[in-house]
Amino acid sequence: MKKIIELNVNGEKHEVAVAPNQTLLEVLREDLHLTGTKESCDLGSCGSCTVLMDGNAVLACMILAVDVKGKEILTIEGLAQNNELHPLQKSFHEKGAVQCGYCTSGMIMTAKAFLDKQPNPTKNEVKEAISGNLCRCTGYAKIVEAILSVKQA
Amino acid sequence: MRLPHFEYFEPETLKSAVNLILKNKESKFLAGGTDLMPKFKKGVIRPEVLINIKEITGINSIKEEKNYLKIGALVTLGEIEDSPLINQVFPSIVEAAHSVATQQLRNTATLGGNLCQDTRCLYFDNSYLFGQSIWEKCFKRGGNVCHLVKKGKKCLAVYSGDVAPVLLALNAKVQVVGSSGKRLISLSEIYSGKGDNAFTLLPEELIAEIHVPKPKPSSYGTYVKFRERGSIDFPIVGIAAYLTINKDTIKDANIWLTSVGSAPVEAVEAESVLKGANISTDLIEKSANQAYQQIAPVPNHGYSAWYIKEMVKVFVKRALIKVMENARGGQS
Amino acid sequence: MKQSEFAIIGKPIPRIDGMIKTKGEALYTTDISLPGMLYGKMLRSPYPHAKILRIDTSKAEKIRGVKAVITGKDTPDIKYGCMMVFGFPEASDQYFLARDRVRFVGDPVCAVAATDESIATEALEQIVVEYEELPAVFSIEEATKPDAVMLHENNPGNISIGVAYKSGDMEKAFKEAYYVREDTFNTQLVQNCCMEPQVCLSNFDSSGKLTMWSSTQAPFLQKMLMSAVLDIPQENVRVIKPHMGGGFGAKAELFAVHYCAALLSRQSGRPVLICHTREEEFAASAMRHPMRIELKIGVKKDGTIIARKGTNWLDGGAYNSLGPQAAADSLMFLSLPYRQPNVDFQSIRVYTNRSPSGAMRGLTGPQVQLATDIQLDIVAEELGMDPLDIKIKNGLKAGDVTASGLKMKSGSIEECLQKIAEESEWKNKYGKLPPLRGIGVGCNSFPCGTRVLMFGPATALATALIRANIDGTVTINTGASDIGQGSDTVICLMTSEVLGIKMEDVRNMPPDTDLSPPDYYTASSRVTMMVGNAVINAATALKAKLFEAVSKQLEANAKDLEAGDSRIYVKGSPEKGVSFREAVEICQMLNGGSTITAQGNFDPDLGPFDLRTGEGDYSPSYSFGAQVAEVEIDPDTGRVKIERILRVHDCGRVISLLGAQGQLEGSVALGIGGALSEKLFFEEGRYLNPSFLDYKFPTSMEIPDMENTFVESNDPVGPFGAKEVGEGCINPVAPAILGAIYNATGLRFKELPVTPEMILKGLKKMKGEE
């Protein structure tokens, strides 16, 4: 049985009919067509589907959509404000932190939640902060550099 | 990967949660979901009803009382990491919480769920495709074979929660709610020691609150986790040590291990060597050796029993050294 | 490097798709949905080897929302082999949907398409398949026993493919050698682990035309293969490649995903999307070949190699996949990167009851390089030499031709090693570090594209079409697939450099087999070398047309013109010229309004080449590289801490600086995983840890600081002098780390991965505690 719930995503309220067995990831991608959030392992181990829930980084594949009512969700699509790239998006682009791009959305969202809490991190803190986001292309080097450069900016 | 259909409830009181689970066979409580969801997605478990307990009020806060710190079962590991109170009073709980999985999972995983995290085994956790469809049912699936140790007589699935050993070393109690009301029991009582049925709680029972006794003066603790990668992984071994030290004499010692058996294990011999003794390098070595003698791990997740046993010795030692350092630094 | 030589080449220019990727806007295959789209799923064999006795799909067919169910008997009786369309028709051995027999856990048996994924999953559970289990073989050793069960009736001894090359007088050479030794090395299964699994969206319309949106490194190869296995005309297959979440080799061929999506779409009349779950990805996507490498080496007293005999055993899994290429490549890697006058090499690929091994970054290079470098380390020690010196002594250099005919055209191992020795302070460290700390060195040489003539001799190795647009932009169309590594950016950089326009004014067309010129595939590190040369030639031809037109307008000689800053002007007098946009307009006016186009190709004469023997020149050129690892061992746990990794890579010329650095860094990370932690537990044909939780590929915490240095040897064939940078760098990672472990502990490992447990056991044994 589907149930109509109100989802607050990227500052916009959506009424969506969801079945209990739908995850937040499925509803974001399939019902709200916010396909920037990616599915990779779908078992909570890779970080590709990271979104922010009330400011905290969480995995959209591990959360039932029915369980999200009343929470504020931020996805990669909601990060740029007034057509201005978020500083993390800008630095990921400019520092070459993007290769295939499949982990990028989750990586940036994790980094955002982290920098919001810890605006002035060390290199090791950055490495630890993104250690729940797997990347097979970059060896993480340029990702760490991109996040550190936002701190300095 | 899609979840099959199930019925879903969001009770607002503990009582209605318990009633719902009593009414529905094949039902499960859902809190953070980080242990349940992967198994549900893989088809390792097939509940027909999920009872989301996160709407229940009154069990999601951290309270300081005279003799106890009370942590609601719904408090997330992320909240524990960020709690100034717990950081101040019990940094070892923070260490353990911080070492769990990844930040994203810690932000949804609850303390209650972490304590009741199911035992793990590569054979049990494996899906329909890779064996479950044709393998003989193992103990944990209600059968009577073990695939890990052929001809094994019991289930050897491993409990690998990180926070439990710390709370056990702190003598924490848990308030359990069930059909006949509330009861307060020692945390150690919820672990059966069986791999296939790891908890003594009845299906309708759930942990509502964790009560941690306030630290004794001059007590120091730590949690040391050894894992393959610097993130994501469960421990190969995890060691919680909590010592009361007066000058150079150890008054009391609590050492609990995780990931070495189907329940957290208290290193009793290692503790008793320490109690009443003066701190020395030899003493630490001796205590670690006692733990090594006592613990009989099973091979799991690719690590041999030999290696895990060796690591018990190494990390009990490292944990004790760390506690001593904390003691010298005055960090409780 | 002269900074002024190029306008844009070699500079840290961000990639062309970086911004949309950081905004989550880039469309990957699973992000596309079509009206009426169905979701497909496959039922896979739970047995490693079995006969199919009966399949009953009747219950599944009745489920509401199920729109198509297919089994092997609904498919044409045509076996697949990746190389069936280019030179190895006999290597076809696989039915994508099993007809009467399954050969690995995960071998697809049925496929369903339904209106949503949970219905499709439910339908799979309602399908009944009866199997009769057969004996199975799980390793090279088991498969090659005389009484072993045969996986394929035409392959006695379970040999899937064998290739060999021999040259010189081995017997004499070994007799004359001062020192001879033999070693055996073993490497493990490694999963590609693309973050985006295999995925395909197919639409078979009623005109009989199949359109596939496919996450593939090889759109044209997929088109040819799909036409062959479905027995439909090639012109009826169109493959479009959206943005891709990694390839690494896994996506260089055709899989059941593509096959079933097409057939389910044909049966249902609706578009069908199939995407592997992560577990299916482990179960059935291409993996690195586990290998056993037997090496015999003969050297002079001064360390000069005079003879080498090598046998590569490749564990191929149940089917050939692109096995012939893997076997041939492994033969080639035995020839690199050291001089060996007398050689006797063979590669034997063996069938086992496991998912098929295929391509992964470095295709057999990392395995063979491990053996080559570690054996040389041992030889050096036996002769009292420094391992770095013996590698310098034997390293190939420009002008060398290997026994099998590989022609080195630029650079040298020596230059890379000298540089890395300096940067790593090798001489101050080797043998002088405190206990439990060590340093090791590995080398590599890698082809810049292999010569696979899948389109036949009438088609060049690469082709580029270019069009000048009236708005002053140009469109470049090559058919090459950017799989995430950044080749689209390289193509745009090169176009921009030649035409003197901004990179933003270059439009790169993503591959679409209906619209793009034929491209072989993104594999064997060919795109920069082959497509890059075609791009330069196309852009140069376009420039000539524009110069011709502008010269008339300016009343100047076309030879005196120059392009730069989005203008075309008289050399030395920038004010005397027109904007690039005006130039296009002028050119069109003079050509009766025609759109100005040009093309270029790459088709050098490299002499004869035989993939079956490896004889001839494999590639237009070869990169060189060296890598040094410094490690510290925890003697209590056996854990290896990599302190740092230094890389020197001769890529001829850096085209995209950020891209080239990213390739090195990514290769090193992949190499570290393969050397130390990545391991699939395999029992009775089943993987026990097919997940990112239990298959330990490195997180950010495992990657040390990495330092990159590029050598620019300016290759005579390469575009702007460039050679490959995408794959060679992975080959020396494991030997450098294992060398460092030996240097730190005295423990010599000849297998992968080297786990903490192995090191601890070794240390205890040395101390007599075991």
mmCIF file of C-alpha atoms in Angstrom, chain B residues 1-5 42 46 120 122-123 125-131 133-135 147 150 226-234 236 301-308 310-311 313-315 317-318, chain C residues 41 44-47 105-106 117-118 121 125 277-279 282-283 634 636-639 676-677 681 683-684 686-690 692-699 701-702 756-757 760-761 764 770:
data_model
loop_
_atom_site.group_PDB
_atom_site.id
_atom_site.type_symbol
_atom_site.label_atom_id
_atom_site.label_comp_id
_atom_site.label_asym_id
_atom_site.label_seq_id
_atom_site.Cartn_x
_atom_site.Cartn_y
_atom_site.Cartn_z
ATOM 1 C CA MET B 1 18.332 -4.319 -5.377
ATOM 2 C CA ARG B 2 14.763 -3.905 -4.240
ATOM 3 C CA LEU B 3 13.194 -4.828 -0.945
ATOM 4 C CA PRO B 4 10.246 -7.184 -1.142
ATOM 5 C CA HIS B 5 6.891 -5.910 0.065
ATOM 6 C CA LYS B 42 20.199 -9.658 0.104
ATOM 7 C CA ARG B 46 12.635 -11.987 5.083
ATOM 8 C CA ARG B 120 28.241 -12.305 11.333
ATOM 9 C CA LEU B 122 30.502 -14.971 5.483
ATOM 10 C CA TYR B 123 28.469 -18.115 4.885
ATOM 11 C CA ASP B 125 25.507 -13.389 5.219
ATOM 12 C CA ASN B 126 25.914 -14.770 1.765
ATOM 13 C CA SER B 127 22.985 -14.466 -0.533
ATOM 14 C CA TYR B 128 20.673 -16.720 -2.411
ATOM 15 C CA LEU B 129 22.932 -16.839 -5.459
ATOM 16 C CA PHE B 130 26.135 -17.715 -3.686
ATOM 17 C CA GLY B 131 25.002 -20.730 -1.800
ATOM 18 C CA SER B 133 19.761 -21.684 -2.523
ATOM 19 C CA ILE B 134 21.581 -25.001 -2.492
ATOM 20 C CA TRP B 135 23.625 -25.209 0.643
ATOM 21 C CA HIS B 147 29.903 -24.327 6.716
ATOM 22 C CA LYS B 150 32.894 -28.475 8.602
ATOM 23 C CA PHE B 226 42.191 -3.534 14.781
ATOM 24 C CA ARG B 227 40.727 -3.766 11.321
ATOM 25 C CA GLU B 228 42.006 -4.285 7.831
ATOM 26 C CA ARG B 229 41.156 -0.896 6.354
ATOM 27 C CA GLY B 230 41.073 2.441 8.141
ATOM 28 C CA SER B 231 37.318 2.653 7.638
ATOM 29 C CA ILE B 232 34.174 0.642 6.829
ATOM 30 C CA ASP B 233 35.470 -2.618 8.325
ATOM 31 C CA PHE B 234 34.334 -4.573 11.316
ATOM 32 C CA ILE B 236 39.443 -8.255 13.478
ATOM 33 C CA HIS B 301 36.150 -13.369 7.438
ATOM 34 C CA GLY B 302 39.402 -14.693 6.066
ATOM 35 C CA TYR B 303 41.441 -14.377 9.237
ATOM 36 C CA SER B 304 42.722 -17.574 10.794
ATOM 37 C CA ALA B 305 42.118 -18.395 14.433
ATOM 38 C CA TRP B 306 45.887 -18.279 14.872
ATOM 39 C CA TYR B 307 46.102 -14.724 13.611
ATOM 40 C CA ILE B 308 43.151 -13.449 15.617
ATOM 41 C CA GLU B 310 47.953 -13.354 18.105
ATOM 42 C CA MET B 311 46.169 -10.052 17.638
ATOM 43 C CA LYS B 313 47.751 -10.454 22.665
ATOM 44 C CA VAL B 314 49.053 -7.501 20.687
ATOM 45 C CA PHE B 315 45.991 -5.353 21.130
ATOM 46 C CA LYS B 317 48.801 -4.913 25.337
ATOM 47 C CA ARG B 318 48.279 -1.819 23.227
ATOM 48 C CA LYS C 41 16.715 -9.261 -14.210
ATOM 49 C CA ARG C 44 21.709 -17.238 -12.447
ATOM 50 C CA SER C 45 22.984 -20.702 -11.773
ATOM 51 C CA PRO C 46 23.746 -21.474 -8.139
ATOM 52 C CA TYR C 47 25.901 -24.408 -9.258
ATOM 53 C CA VAL C 105 27.949 -19.820 -10.223
ATOM 54 C CA GLY C 106 26.268 -16.849 -11.826
ATOM 55 C CA GLU C 117 12.341 -4.176 -10.150
ATOM 56 C CA SER C 118 10.616 -5.856 -7.240
ATOM 57 C CA THR C 121 12.865 -10.085 -8.570
ATOM 58 C CA GLU C 125 11.895 -16.578 -7.422
ATOM 59 C CA THR C 277 23.517 -5.528 -8.580
ATOM 60 C CA ARG C 278 26.859 -5.213 -6.840
ATOM 61 C CA GLU C 279 26.756 -8.917 -6.107
ATOM 62 C CA PHE C 282 31.254 -9.716 -8.493
ATOM 63 C CA ALA C 283 29.533 -12.833 -9.835
ATOM 64 C CA ASP C 634 54.470 -3.441 12.098
ATOM 65 C CA ASP C 636 53.385 -7.254 15.926
ATOM 66 C CA THR C 637 50.602 -7.340 13.350
ATOM 67 C CA GLY C 638 52.450 -7.857 10.080
ATOM 68 C CA ARG C 639 50.710 -4.846 8.654
ATOM 69 C CA LEU C 676 48.040 -6.048 -0.218
ATOM 70 C CA SER C 677 44.340 -6.413 0.427
ATOM 71 C CA PHE C 681 37.372 -15.921 -1.010
ATOM 72 C CA GLU C 683 34.975 -21.960 -2.121
ATOM 73 C CA GLU C 684 33.401 -24.716 -4.200
ATOM 74 C CA ARG C 686 31.252 -19.593 -4.858
ATOM 75 C CA TYR C 687 32.535 -16.221 -3.818
ATOM 76 C CA LEU C 688 32.103 -15.681 -0.109
ATOM 77 C CA ASN C 689 32.710 -11.946 -0.019
ATOM 78 C CA PRO C 690 31.127 -10.400 -3.103
ATOM 79 C CA PHE C 692 32.340 -3.713 -0.830
ATOM 80 C CA LEU C 693 32.166 -4.528 2.876
ATOM 81 C CA ASP C 694 34.170 -7.712 2.694
ATOM 82 C CA TYR C 695 36.173 -7.290 -0.523
ATOM 83 C CA LYS C 696 38.754 -4.838 0.726
ATOM 84 C CA PHE C 697 39.516 -2.317 -1.929
ATOM 85 C CA PRO C 698 41.406 0.675 -0.592
ATOM 86 C CA THR C 699 39.648 3.567 1.096
ATOM 87 C CA MET C 701 42.915 5.771 4.567
ATOM 88 C CA GLU C 702 45.080 3.229 2.734
ATOM 89 C CA PRO C 756 49.480 -9.067 7.311
ATOM 90 C CA GLU C 757 48.927 -12.648 8.378
ATOM 91 C CA LEU C 760 53.505 -12.111 10.680
ATOM 92 C CA LYS C 761 53.833 -15.842 10.038
ATOM 93 C CA LYS C 764 57.740 -15.532 13.478
ATOM 94 C CA GLU C 770 56.807 -20.988 14.686
#
